[in-house]
Amino acid sequence: MTPDDALTRYVTRLGDNALVLGQRMIELVAASPELEEELASANFSLDYIGQARMFYTCAGEREGAGRDEDDFAFLRPEHEYRNLLLVEQPNGHFGDSTVRAVLFESFYVLLLDALTHCSEGGVAEIAVRAIKEVRYHLKHSSQWLVRLGDGTEESHDRAQQSLDSLWRYTGEMFVADEVDAIVRDSFAGPDLEAIAGQWRHAVTAIVNAATLDMPDDGWMATGGKEGRHTEHFGYLLADLQIMQRTYPGQAW
Amino acid sequence: MTKQEWPLYEVFIRSKSGLSHRHAGSVHAADDEMALTNARDTYTRRNEGVSIWVVRSDRIVASDPAETSAFFEPAEDKIYRHPTFYDIPDEVDNL
Amino acid sequence: MYTQGLDQKGEAVGCASETPEQLAAFQARIDAEEKIEAKDWMPEAYRRTLIRQISQHAHSEIIGMQPEGNWLTRAPSLKRKAILLAKVQDEAGHGLYLYSAAETLGVSRDQMVADLLAGRAKYSSIFNYPTLTWADIGAIGWLVDGAAIMNQIPLCRCSYGPYARAMVRICKEESFHQRQGFEIMLTLCRGSDEQKAMAQDALSRFWWPSLMMFGPNDANSKHSAQSMKWKIKRFSNDELRQKFIDVTVPQAKFLGLEVPDDRLHLNEESGHYQHSDIDWQEFFDVIAGNGPCNSQRMAKRRKADDDGAWVREAAQAYAAKRAARDVA
């Protein structure tokens, strides 16, 4: 593939991560443990949907085939979404969604930081906006993980279980494929190997502050970047796409 | 089982540089940091703030409305504190 | 409309310790359009009525997140998804401002929520209806928020300071809610035949429940008189309902939709629309807990509360540990 192709796919993947995580967080509406948390969670969902829109619009413009943000969001088949498996995991309980947030956002903030230096101006611009939002999310989610880890015995156990069960989805974030390599080499994009070390350092600090144990690296799930999803994804897409699939080509 | 709730905090927002903080309402939070972020999420969603103060409601010391007359009326007698008490000829500027 | 439940029960009588002089002085303040603030002297019945009304209003906002939240994952475009999410978030915020205002009267949020979850507290009847199609989201914004705004603007001048101020904040944020709903309806009515039929169906199902939001007819609203005297209520149920109908029927005509009332017509003399009788049995059934979605709404609210208990406890335990560490 050409470097331009690679960057377009890369930007689409960023949109996919944001859309899928935003969609998962939306499912938490009216289910938060406290009213103030509803407001925070909705803010984060809005941020992610906003980022998805920016990334998809950028991808559509780069592609030049007339696709807009909704075409990317609603009209692709399952294997064309290339999000990380971590963000499509179901919400579970508050511990699960908090751990998912900490693990992904610790990575995402480093990724976005690197992307602010991307030689493709449009992408750098989006990264500059998104990183402000994600830094605030990460602060929120890591503070919560500390409260859960260092709260009651029950919250500690639940948080540890969440960490243990989601850990297998973290490896995928740092495995560079052809698209990652081209973006790194041709567009001053992120170096996933370097990010991996920084991520581990940051996550270790949060996990320690939460009095939790770092899980051992075992088998890691992969496939997201190739469009091979977990079983959960089909249901998420069914919900997401139903209106556009049932009433094709109409305006809303 | 009695549920113990998160304490109540009063929220004060300075909406623009140069203005004073104004009381905006209250939020519940388990600790001070959470109170600050909850206040931000609740009261500055539309960019209505540059500075937020949160104070636990039970730490606020307030004058007693029942004592309003004793507390405030003596000041009303001292009308020489008001500029309108003084008669200055119109020709004098800057006073 | 947040007094729907109040009209049903016998309301609190005054306390033995309240003297005629105190009551008269209080009424004089109200008549002079003075604002009553949190620690001011007030009749017990005033305090209790306000607590009920404000908390019912708060509960309505929170429960109201559910019928609209129902369509968040299925919103038909990213723009609509974002707008709806912002609206639902505002509703959570409004609930929060209102609980906040009620707490100034000496009741805790915990107590109010416990009353809601135990079925002792009411919330607006409209939220017990299901959202079956995307068009329902348009209908809710247009009709339900439209009705709410009609009620809320006068409340910005209610006699109790914290409630009035919360209402001012809410009204500022509310303006986009109704517009987004109407815009959805407009887009559907200008779209395909299927979309237009979807919009018509939504109007047909939400029209009468929206009229019921304003509460029983004035003749059957026993406690309105005292609330009006105390300026907790500024207009009667029928006045607001009529105003809503007069404003909304032309909007339906503009959309090209039929209001589901074949006796609806403009009375040229009065300038008001006359309509068929409201089926009050449906209204009483719904507020007694027998509407299409009452048990589902309460179950979801209870589940959120139950699922969140360990989280809230964890936050408190952590705060206590930190406080102990800071002192040490």
XYZ file of C-alpha atoms in Angstrom:
675
model
C 0.000 0.000 0.000
C 1.093 3.575 -0.521
C 2.060 5.727 2.449
C -1.049 7.845 1.891
C -3.222 4.720 1.943
C -1.577 3.646 5.159
C -2.225 6.955 6.863
C -5.849 6.937 5.764
C -6.294 3.467 7.222
C -4.495 4.568 10.361
C -6.792 7.532 10.852
C -9.810 5.293 10.262
C -8.567 2.958 12.993
C -8.300 5.880 15.379
C -11.882 6.732 14.511
C -12.894 3.129 15.155
C -11.293 3.109 18.613
C -13.052 6.329 19.525
C -16.425 5.237 18.138
C -16.419 1.826 19.782
C -15.287 3.092 23.161
C -17.743 5.992 22.920
C -20.538 3.546 22.123
C -19.624 1.360 25.110
C -19.602 4.375 27.411
C -22.991 5.469 26.092
C -24.398 2.163 27.331
C -23.548 3.367 30.845
C -26.080 6.210 30.707
C -28.614 5.929 33.536
C -26.508 3.147 35.073
C -23.797 5.117 36.907
C -23.170 4.634 40.622
C -23.871 8.299 41.357
C -25.428 11.242 39.582
C -22.200 13.246 39.406
C -20.539 10.266 37.737
C -23.323 10.259 35.087
C -22.286 13.736 34.075
C -18.599 12.870 33.917
C -19.232 9.695 31.935
C -21.474 11.479 29.448
C -18.757 14.111 28.934
C -16.245 11.426 28.090
C -18.659 9.700 25.711
C -19.257 13.007 23.962
C -15.508 13.516 23.662
C -15.060 10.097 22.074
C -17.942 10.510 19.637
C -16.484 13.908 18.766
C -13.075 12.386 18.117
C -14.620 9.635 15.987
C -16.319 12.294 13.884
C -13.077 14.214 13.417
C -11.047 11.129 12.494
C -13.669 9.745 10.111
C -14.127 13.102 8.407
C -10.360 13.354 7.962
C -10.207 9.812 6.582
C -13.065 10.527 4.190
C -11.381 13.660 2.894
C -8.066 11.872 2.444
C -9.730 8.963 0.684
C -11.558 11.320 -1.668
C -14.290 8.816 -2.520
C -17.149 10.890 -1.130
C -17.556 8.961 2.129
C -18.575 11.008 5.145
C -18.410 10.329 8.897
C -21.678 8.405 8.887
C -20.583 6.195 5.988
C -17.594 5.109 8.054
C -19.585 4.760 11.270
C -22.685 2.947 10.033
C -22.128 1.277 6.706
C -19.063 -0.900 6.916
C -19.152 -4.639 7.555
C -17.633 -6.022 10.741
C -14.228 -6.955 9.351
C -13.585 -3.397 8.146
C -13.624 -1.928 11.659
C -10.042 -2.086 12.950
C -10.390 -1.021 16.578
C -8.446 -2.581 19.417
C -10.194 -5.542 21.036
C -9.856 -3.836 24.415
C -12.356 -1.090 23.624
C -15.072 -3.439 22.404
C -15.115 -5.437 25.643
C -18.468 -5.181 27.415
C -18.898 -2.760 30.278
C -19.288 -5.308 33.054
C -19.306 -3.562 36.415
C -17.780 -0.220 37.351
C -14.436 -1.852 38.067
C -14.288 -3.372 34.574
C -15.134 -0.124 32.785
C -12.695 1.821 34.979
C -9.831 -0.599 34.311
C -10.630 -0.606 30.586
C -10.430 3.185 30.644
C -7.124 3.290 32.534
C -5.444 0.677 30.319
C -6.587 2.242 27.050
C -6.260 5.898 27.999
C -2.743 5.479 29.384
C -1.841 4.224 25.922
C -4.010 6.677 23.983
C -2.548 9.717 25.701
C 0.982 8.631 24.675
C -0.178 7.862 21.150
C -1.876 11.245 20.789
C 1.175 13.008 22.182
C 3.276 11.452 19.443
C 0.628 12.298 16.849
C 0.749 15.990 17.708
C 4.049 15.868 15.816
C 2.622 14.015 12.837
C 3.810 15.560 9.597
C 0.267 15.408 8.252
C -1.182 18.647 9.630
C -4.814 17.554 9.733
C -4.014 14.583 11.927
C -1.757 16.598 14.237
C -4.546 19.118 14.707
C -7.022 16.475 15.806
C -4.436 15.022 18.182
C -3.877 18.432 19.786
C -7.595 18.744 20.538
C -8.099 15.158 21.601
C -5.143 14.964 23.975
C -6.567 17.666 26.258
C -9.747 15.630 26.624
C -8.007 12.312 27.132
C -5.621 13.680 29.774
C -8.656 14.725 31.804
C -10.313 11.324 31.302
C -7.177 9.509 32.390
C -6.940 11.598 35.540
C -10.556 10.752 36.312
C -10.315 7.042 35.588
C -6.998 6.567 37.388
C -8.274 8.415 40.464
C -11.214 6.021 40.460
C -8.981 2.990 40.109
C -7.030 4.147 43.146
C -10.273 4.590 45.128
C -11.434 1.118 44.147
C -8.085 -0.569 44.759
C -7.534 1.197 48.070
C -11.175 1.316 49.144
C -12.923 -1.680 50.652
C -11.894 -5.326 50.484
C -14.702 -5.957 48.022
C -13.692 -3.093 45.739
C -10.057 -4.178 45.883
C -10.930 -7.745 44.865
C -13.235 -6.635 42.077
C -10.673 -4.185 40.686
C -7.968 -6.849 40.773
C -10.238 -9.267 38.914
C -10.993 -6.618 36.289
C -7.290 -5.937 35.815
C -6.494 -9.638 35.553
C -9.204 -10.337 32.993
C -8.576 -7.307 30.754
C -4.787 -7.610 30.780
C -4.804 -10.027 27.839
C -6.089 -7.196 25.608
C -3.187 -4.872 26.317
C -0.523 -6.586 24.236
C -2.279 -5.746 20.995
C -1.803 -2.013 21.562
C 1.971 -2.293 21.053
C 2.183 -4.741 18.174
C 3.028 -2.644 15.131
C 1.657 -3.848 11.828
C 2.507 -2.576 8.341
C 0.233 0.463 8.724
C 1.827 1.463 12.052
C 5.303 1.081 10.571
C 4.574 3.233 7.535
C 2.961 5.956 9.634
C 5.958 5.919 11.966
C 8.497 6.038 9.173
C 6.808 8.298 6.637
C 4.702 10.635 8.742
C 6.703 11.048 11.988
C 4.080 8.899 13.670
C 4.227 7.072 17.022
C 6.837 4.436 17.816
C 4.863 1.712 19.559
C 7.952 0.087 21.061
C 8.915 3.284 22.836
C 5.338 3.861 23.906
C 5.132 0.342 25.348
C 7.835 1.117 27.896
C 6.319 4.436 28.899
C 2.890 2.860 29.166
C 4.111 0.108 31.447
C 5.825 2.651 33.659
C 2.695 4.820 33.919
C 0.308 1.933 34.489
C 2.588 0.397 37.127
C 2.484 3.667 39.052
C -1.326 3.773 38.991
C -1.673 0.093 39.879
C 0.750 0.521 42.782
C -1.082 3.591 44.046
C -4.252 1.501 43.901
C -2.513 -1.199 46.051
C -3.212 -3.685 43.258
C -0.897 -6.254 41.677
C 0.385 -5.945 38.137
C -0.776 -9.023 36.207
C 1.827 -11.211 34.520
C 2.082 -10.914 30.786
C 0.646 -14.113 29.450
C -1.132 -14.891 26.229
C -2.279 -11.736 24.472
C -5.377 -11.490 22.307
C -4.898 -9.922 18.876
C -6.877 -9.521 15.695
C -8.439 -6.090 16.017
C -6.092 -4.479 13.530
C -6.964 -7.220 11.023
C -10.678 -6.829 11.626
C -11.009 -10.108 13.582
C -13.179 -9.146 16.517
C -14.413 -10.784 19.676
C -17.966 -12.154 19.723
C -19.240 -9.018 21.432
C -18.622 -6.831 18.438
C -21.392 -8.184 16.238
C -24.015 -7.174 18.792
C -22.502 -3.735 19.241
C -22.627 -3.193 15.475
C -26.197 -4.482 15.211
C -27.345 -1.801 17.632
C -25.189 0.909 16.128
C -26.150 0.313 12.516
C -29.790 -0.709 12.689
C -31.404 2.562 11.630
C -29.142 3.141 8.659
C -29.428 -0.488 7.539
C -33.228 -0.536 7.885
C -33.761 2.801 6.134
C -30.937 3.017 3.640
C -29.973 6.357 2.150
C -32.278 8.558 4.217
C -31.571 11.807 5.994
C -31.920 12.128 9.751
C -28.777 -0.658 57.083
C -28.278 3.088 57.067
C -26.688 4.310 53.931
C -23.904 6.747 54.480
C -23.829 9.228 51.705
C -21.044 11.262 50.235
C -20.791 14.671 51.933
C -22.335 17.778 50.376
C -20.090 20.518 48.993
C -21.081 24.054 48.019
C -19.705 25.227 44.682
C -18.491 28.730 43.832
C -17.509 29.674 40.298
C -15.593 32.614 38.906
C -17.021 32.774 35.394
C -14.565 35.287 33.966
C -11.267 36.755 35.038
C -11.967 39.949 36.986
C -15.258 38.800 38.495
C -15.845 37.366 41.977
C -16.728 33.776 42.671
C -20.496 33.250 42.824
C -22.421 30.466 44.471
C -23.622 28.062 41.761
C -25.149 25.227 43.774
C -23.903 22.048 45.397
C -22.560 18.582 44.566
C -21.982 15.414 46.528
C -18.478 13.928 46.528
C -16.500 11.437 48.562
C -13.406 13.643 48.774
C -12.121 17.111 47.881
C -10.645 16.140 44.489
C -13.853 14.479 43.458
C -15.785 17.537 44.589
C -13.694 19.723 42.303
C -14.113 17.500 39.266
C -17.808 16.968 39.984
C -18.275 20.709 40.263
C -16.508 21.227 36.956
C -18.598 18.577 35.198
C -21.853 19.866 36.664
C -21.495 23.630 36.557
C -19.054 24.450 33.764
C -20.246 22.251 30.886
C -20.781 25.288 28.729
C -17.443 26.911 29.518
C -18.881 28.966 32.312
C -15.808 29.082 34.495
C -12.167 29.964 34.990
C -11.971 29.117 38.683
C -13.895 26.816 40.984
C -13.996 26.756 44.786
C -15.622 23.884 46.622
C -16.279 23.901 50.345
C -17.880 21.218 52.444
C -21.324 22.570 53.312
C -20.892 21.804 56.977
C -17.801 24.071 57.086
C -19.702 27.160 55.984
C -20.284 29.697 58.738
C -23.370 31.788 58.021
C -25.160 34.668 59.663
C -28.474 33.738 61.215
C -31.496 35.081 59.268
C -33.431 35.374 62.526
C -30.816 37.841 63.720
C -30.991 39.857 60.514
C -32.164 43.020 62.206
C -29.562 42.946 64.982
C -26.842 41.912 62.566
C -27.498 44.321 59.728
C -29.700 47.218 60.906
C -27.100 49.102 62.942
C -25.251 49.591 59.652
C -28.393 51.120 58.159
C -28.259 53.928 60.776
C -24.804 54.969 59.692
C -26.002 56.671 56.530
C -22.916 58.895 56.372
C -21.221 55.834 54.832
C -23.216 56.401 51.656
C -22.123 58.868 48.999
C -25.689 60.164 48.621
C -25.557 61.619 52.149
C -23.280 64.405 50.996
C -24.341 67.482 49.038
C -21.610 68.470 46.627
C -22.162 71.396 44.206
C -22.536 70.240 40.605
C -19.633 72.419 39.440
C -17.118 70.288 41.346
C -15.747 67.519 39.120
C -14.399 64.133 40.042
C -16.257 63.717 43.346
C -46.709 19.155 36.398
C -44.298 18.288 39.159
C -47.242 18.571 41.505
C -49.193 15.778 39.765
C -48.817 13.598 42.840
C -49.508 16.393 45.292
C -52.993 16.921 43.944
C -53.904 13.443 45.034
C -53.026 13.296 48.698
C -54.106 15.332 51.663
C -51.441 17.948 52.224
C -49.736 18.857 55.489
C -51.605 21.108 57.887
C -49.809 23.888 59.705
C -47.832 23.338 62.855
C -49.323 24.195 66.209
C -46.365 26.468 66.923
C -46.992 28.717 63.898
C -48.723 31.895 65.017
C -51.110 33.898 62.811
C -48.625 36.788 63.037
C -45.784 34.691 61.662
C -47.949 33.342 58.872
C -49.168 36.807 57.978
C -45.642 38.234 57.967
C -44.538 35.403 55.703
C -47.451 35.981 53.335
C -46.609 39.688 53.243
C -43.078 38.843 52.086
C -44.490 36.601 49.355
C -46.972 39.255 48.258
C -44.140 41.771 48.025
C -42.322 39.352 45.637
C -39.513 38.856 48.141
C -37.504 35.687 47.750
C -37.520 33.210 50.600
C -34.042 31.789 51.207
C -32.843 28.580 52.812
C -32.691 29.474 56.484
C -35.578 31.954 56.497
C -38.625 31.244 58.635
C -41.300 29.460 56.599
C -44.507 27.589 57.374
C -43.980 23.852 57.686
C -46.517 23.249 54.923
C -44.577 25.569 52.596
C -41.379 23.684 53.312
C -43.006 20.287 52.836
C -44.826 21.225 49.646
C -41.600 22.560 48.194
C -39.634 19.482 49.150
C -42.241 17.297 47.447
C -42.461 19.470 44.357
C -38.732 20.028 43.862
C -37.841 16.413 44.512
C -40.545 15.214 42.123
C -39.120 17.551 39.539
C -35.624 16.167 40.174
C -36.826 12.559 39.988
C -38.564 13.380 36.697
C -35.309 14.593 35.161
C -33.447 11.471 36.241
C -36.114 8.998 35.175
C -36.548 11.045 31.972
C -33.010 10.070 30.985
C -34.246 6.524 30.395
C -36.788 6.838 27.560
C -34.394 9.040 25.615
C -31.314 7.106 26.663
C -33.025 4.110 25.108
C -32.146 5.411 21.633
C -28.584 6.558 22.217
C -26.852 3.444 20.927
C -29.211 3.330 17.943
C -29.220 7.016 16.944
C -29.221 7.142 13.127
C -26.257 9.503 12.660
C -23.224 10.577 14.672
C -24.548 14.122 14.871
C -27.883 12.959 16.281
C -26.080 10.673 18.674
C -23.985 13.526 20.017
C -26.928 15.928 20.317
C -29.094 13.369 22.110
C -26.262 12.487 24.453
C -25.760 16.157 25.330
C -29.472 16.469 26.012
C -29.582 13.413 28.267
C -26.524 14.680 30.081
C -28.281 18.003 30.649
C -31.155 16.115 32.193
C -28.822 14.477 34.674
C -27.474 17.934 35.418
C -30.936 19.366 35.900
C -31.784 16.574 38.314
C -28.633 17.420 40.192
C -29.437 21.171 40.413
C -32.914 20.314 41.680
C -31.782 17.819 44.311
C -29.335 20.502 45.332
C -32.146 23.053 45.711
C -34.295 20.609 47.678
C -31.428 19.845 50.047
C -31.426 23.483 51.149
C -34.809 22.730 52.743
C -33.383 20.162 55.114
C -33.875 16.864 53.266
C -30.898 14.827 52.066
C -30.469 13.565 48.516
C -30.158 10.058 49.932
C -33.562 10.376 51.565
C -35.168 11.646 48.378
C -33.630 8.852 46.309
C -34.697 6.276 48.907
C -38.269 7.577 48.642
C -38.147 7.278 44.862
C -36.751 3.748 44.909
C -39.301 2.641 47.502
C -42.110 3.932 45.316
C -43.094 6.621 47.843
C -42.166 9.531 45.577
C -43.661 10.474 42.237
C -42.184 11.646 38.978
C -43.819 13.061 35.894
C -46.252 10.609 34.289
C -44.908 11.123 30.764
C -41.749 9.146 31.399
C -43.754 5.979 31.907
C -44.388 5.757 28.191
C -42.083 3.757 25.927
C -39.894 5.146 23.141
C -40.606 2.717 20.346
C -39.090 4.469 17.347
C -36.503 7.152 16.579
C -39.381 9.543 15.864
C -40.382 9.273 19.527
C -37.142 11.075 20.357
C -38.307 13.940 18.143
C -41.769 13.892 19.710
C -40.349 13.973 23.223
C -38.126 16.948 22.494
C -40.915 18.821 20.717
C -43.886 17.999 22.954
C -42.532 16.960 26.323
C -39.794 19.558 26.528
C -42.237 22.059 25.066
C -44.667 21.354 27.880
C -41.873 21.421 30.451
C -40.650 24.820 29.253
C -44.151 26.214 29.607
C -44.109 25.157 33.210
C -40.524 26.052 33.951
C -40.382 29.640 32.805
C -42.902 30.852 35.396
C -41.061 28.827 38.034
C -38.031 31.047 37.474
C -40.077 33.559 39.463
C -41.209 31.199 42.205
C -40.927 32.501 45.738
C -38.246 30.109 46.961
C -34.803 31.468 46.006
C -32.797 28.273 45.489
C -35.581 26.723 43.372
C -36.006 29.875 41.285
C -32.260 30.084 40.651
C -32.066 26.410 39.694
C -34.928 27.018 37.264
C -33.111 29.963 35.673
C -30.087 27.762 35.074
C -32.290 24.974 33.716
C -34.249 27.249 31.373
C -31.034 28.575 29.850
C -29.942 25.048 29.010
C -33.385 23.840 27.998
C -33.746 26.021 24.927
C -31.860 23.642 22.671
C -33.807 20.616 23.883
C -37.080 21.531 22.312
C -35.446 22.781 19.126
C -33.571 19.524 18.600
C -36.820 17.594 18.950
C -38.678 19.758 16.495
C -35.784 19.569 14.053
C -35.913 15.776 14.164
C -39.651 15.877 13.417
C -39.091 18.336 10.578
C -36.389 16.171 9.005
C -38.658 13.124 9.203
C -41.670 14.957 7.796
C -39.596 16.181 4.865
C -38.129 12.726 4.296
C -39.449 9.468 2.932
C -43.008 8.191 3.329
C -41.753 5.755 5.954
C -40.126 8.546 7.923
C -43.217 10.685 7.747
C -45.382 7.792 8.923
C -42.923 7.264 11.797
C -43.339 10.905 12.811
C -47.145 10.723 12.633
C -47.180 7.571 14.733
C -45.008 9.239 17.379
C -47.303 12.265 17.580
C -50.351 10.017 17.820
C -48.884 8.173 20.790
C -47.394 11.146 22.656
C -50.086 13.813 22.210
C -52.488 12.844 25.010
C -49.789 11.847 27.514
C -48.203 15.267 26.905
C -51.480 17.020 27.720
C -51.740 14.945 30.875
C -48.338 16.239 31.983
C -50.035 19.449 33.093
C -51.974 17.583 35.750
C -55.700 17.286 36.482
C -58.215 19.963 35.577
C -58.202 22.941 37.921
C -61.533 21.874 39.387
C -59.876 18.654 40.562
C -56.642 20.209 41.825
C -57.400 20.784 45.457
C -54.065 22.128 46.553
C -53.302 24.489 43.734
C -54.860 27.444 45.544
C -52.421 27.400 48.455
C -49.455 26.833 46.116
C -50.560 29.801 44.023
C -50.860 31.973 47.147
C -47.359 31.045 48.155
C -46.087 31.588 44.612
C -44.763 28.078 44.308
C -47.111 27.718 41.377
C -47.665 30.708 39.132
C -50.262 29.493 36.615
C -53.034 26.923 36.871
C -52.904 23.506 35.196
C -55.604 24.368 32.673
C -54.052 27.745 31.812
C -50.720 26.133 30.989
C -52.308 23.229 29.152
C -54.365 25.584 26.973
C -51.319 27.682 26.203
C -49.410 24.563 25.193
C -52.180 23.393 22.869
C -52.553 26.821 21.259
C -48.821 26.992 20.561
C -48.313 23.393 19.469
C -51.239 22.751 17.118
C -49.976 25.261 14.527
C -46.543 23.594 14.776
C -48.144 20.227 13.996
C -49.893 21.811 11.024
C -46.580 23.197 9.813
C -45.127 19.686 9.988
C -48.065 18.343 8.024
C -49.081 16.035 10.864
C -52.524 15.261 12.334
C -53.156 15.771 16.032
C -55.032 12.616 17.159
C -58.198 14.452 18.166
C -61.021 14.709 15.635
C -62.851 17.238 17.791
C -59.909 19.619 17.878
C -60.866 22.969 16.388
C -60.105 26.643 16.770
C -62.781 28.612 18.564
C -62.740 31.867 16.571
C -64.234 33.847 19.415
C -61.887 32.878 22.188
C -58.882 32.354 19.925
C -58.185 29.075 21.719
C -58.235 25.508 20.422
C -60.972 23.350 21.869
C -60.356 19.660 22.280
C -61.900 16.344 23.291
C -61.965 15.348 26.929
C -58.811 13.855 28.328
C -59.019 10.222 29.443
C -58.274 10.852 33.103
C -58.507 7.170 33.934
C -55.311 6.602 31.968
C -53.645 9.444 33.885
C -54.634 8.058 37.282
C -53.565 4.557 36.267
C -50.155 5.790 35.200
C -49.441 7.829 38.300
C -50.630 4.959 40.447
C -47.896 2.827 38.917
C -49.838 1.130 36.144
C -48.431 2.732 33.034
C -46.557 0.877 30.262
C -43.098 1.462 31.700
C -43.368 2.277 35.400
C -41.915 -0.944 36.687
C -39.176 -1.018 34.064
C -38.135 2.577 34.845
C -37.989 1.875 38.558
C -36.181 -1.427 38.050
C -33.452 0.235 36.022
C -33.090 3.022 38.564
C -32.924 0.533 41.415
C -30.381 -1.598 39.596
C -28.111 1.404 39.048
C -28.356 2.179 42.733
C -27.731 -1.427 43.817
C -24.885 -1.968 41.356
C -23.285 1.234 42.527
C -23.389 0.580 46.258
C -19.973 -1.101 46.440
C -18.485 1.751 44.383
C -19.864 4.473 46.630
C -18.682 2.585 49.695
C -15.225 2.194 48.181
C -14.998 5.951 47.577
C -15.951 6.671 51.175
C -13.570 4.081 52.564
C -10.746 5.555 50.511
C -11.563 9.088 51.643
C -11.561 7.974 55.271
C -8.224 6.169 54.887
C -6.660 9.235 53.294
C -7.991 11.546 55.979
C -6.479 9.252 58.610
C -3.148 9.187 56.762
C -3.094 12.967 56.388
C -3.524 13.461 60.115
C -0.923 10.864 61.055
